[in-house]
Tab-separated table of C-alpha atoms in Angstrom:
chain	number	residue	atom	x	y	z
A	1491	MET	CA	122.605	78.800	69.851
A	1492	ALA	CA	124.220	76.442	67.379
A	1493	LYS	CA	123.980	72.714	68.216
A	1494	TYR	CA	127.633	72.177	68.274
A	1495	SER	CA	128.817	75.580	69.556
A	1496	ASN	CA	129.738	74.111	72.969
A	1497	ILE	CA	132.326	71.869	71.296
A	1498	ASN	CA	133.838	74.343	68.944
A	1499	SER	CA	137.155	74.485	70.773
A	1500	PHE	CA	139.168	74.893	67.562
A	1501	ASN	CA	136.875	77.692	66.355
A	1502	THR	CA	136.154	75.938	63.061
A	1503	LEU	CA	132.414	75.658	63.205
A	1504	GLU	CA	130.654	77.311	60.242
A	1505	THR	CA	127.180	77.383	58.681
A	1506	LEU	CA	126.913	75.926	55.175
A	1507	THR	CA	123.800	77.046	53.220
A	1508	VAL	CA	122.596	74.873	50.361
A	1509	GLY	CA	119.416	76.121	48.809
A	1510	SER	CA	117.132	76.798	51.696
A	1511	GLY	CA	118.924	74.344	54.029
A	1512	HIS	CA	121.487	75.346	56.684
A	1513	TYR	CA	124.032	72.823	57.929
A	1514	GLN	CA	126.702	73.166	60.600
A	1515	ILE	CA	130.181	71.949	59.477
A	1516	PHE	CA	133.639	72.002	60.934
A	1517	ASN	CA	136.037	73.620	58.451
A	1518	LEU	CA	139.068	71.402	58.032
A	1519	SER	CA	141.040	74.201	56.304
A	1520	LYS	CA	140.675	76.281	59.480
A	1521	LEU	CA	141.778	73.319	61.560
A	1522	GLN	CA	144.772	72.884	59.370
A	1523	VAL	CA	145.864	76.483	60.041
A	1524	GLN	CA	145.997	75.651	63.711
A	1525	LEU	CA	147.350	72.137	63.676
A	1526	GLY	CA	149.511	71.998	60.612
A	1527	ASP	CA	149.311	69.948	57.424
A	1528	LEU	CA	146.336	67.481	57.666
A	1529	SER	CA	146.673	66.287	53.971
A	1530	ARG	CA	148.685	63.192	54.823
A	1531	LEU	CA	146.214	61.984	57.450
A	1532	PRO	CA	143.359	59.795	56.372
A	1533	LYS	CA	140.166	61.867	56.778
A	1534	SER	CA	138.629	59.010	58.770
A	1535	ALA	CA	141.366	59.371	61.341
A	1536	ILE	CA	140.686	63.093	61.737
A	1537	PHE	CA	136.931	62.448	62.118
A	1538	LYS	CA	137.366	59.591	64.617
A	1539	SER	CA	139.708	61.658	66.724
A	1540	LEU	CA	137.385	64.654	66.845
A	1541	ALA	CA	134.356	62.444	67.408
A	1542	ARG	CA	136.105	60.658	70.312
A	1543	LYS	CA	137.055	64.005	71.827
A	1544	PHE	CA	133.764	65.778	71.457
A	1545	THR	CA	131.052	63.098	71.530
A	1546	THR	CA	129.044	62.937	74.694
A	1547	PHE	CA	126.423	60.388	75.409
């Protein structure tokens, strides 16, 4: 199971393959389809909001 699959509530989790490495990313283009235009928001605001919602300690 993917590390972040339990917090993929927007269904934007994808695997990015670079060389022999595999990385989990949240696709902001898919998020924009669901939430509308994100281009005017500072990227840091998007990441902070998502981190606050999904980070568990």
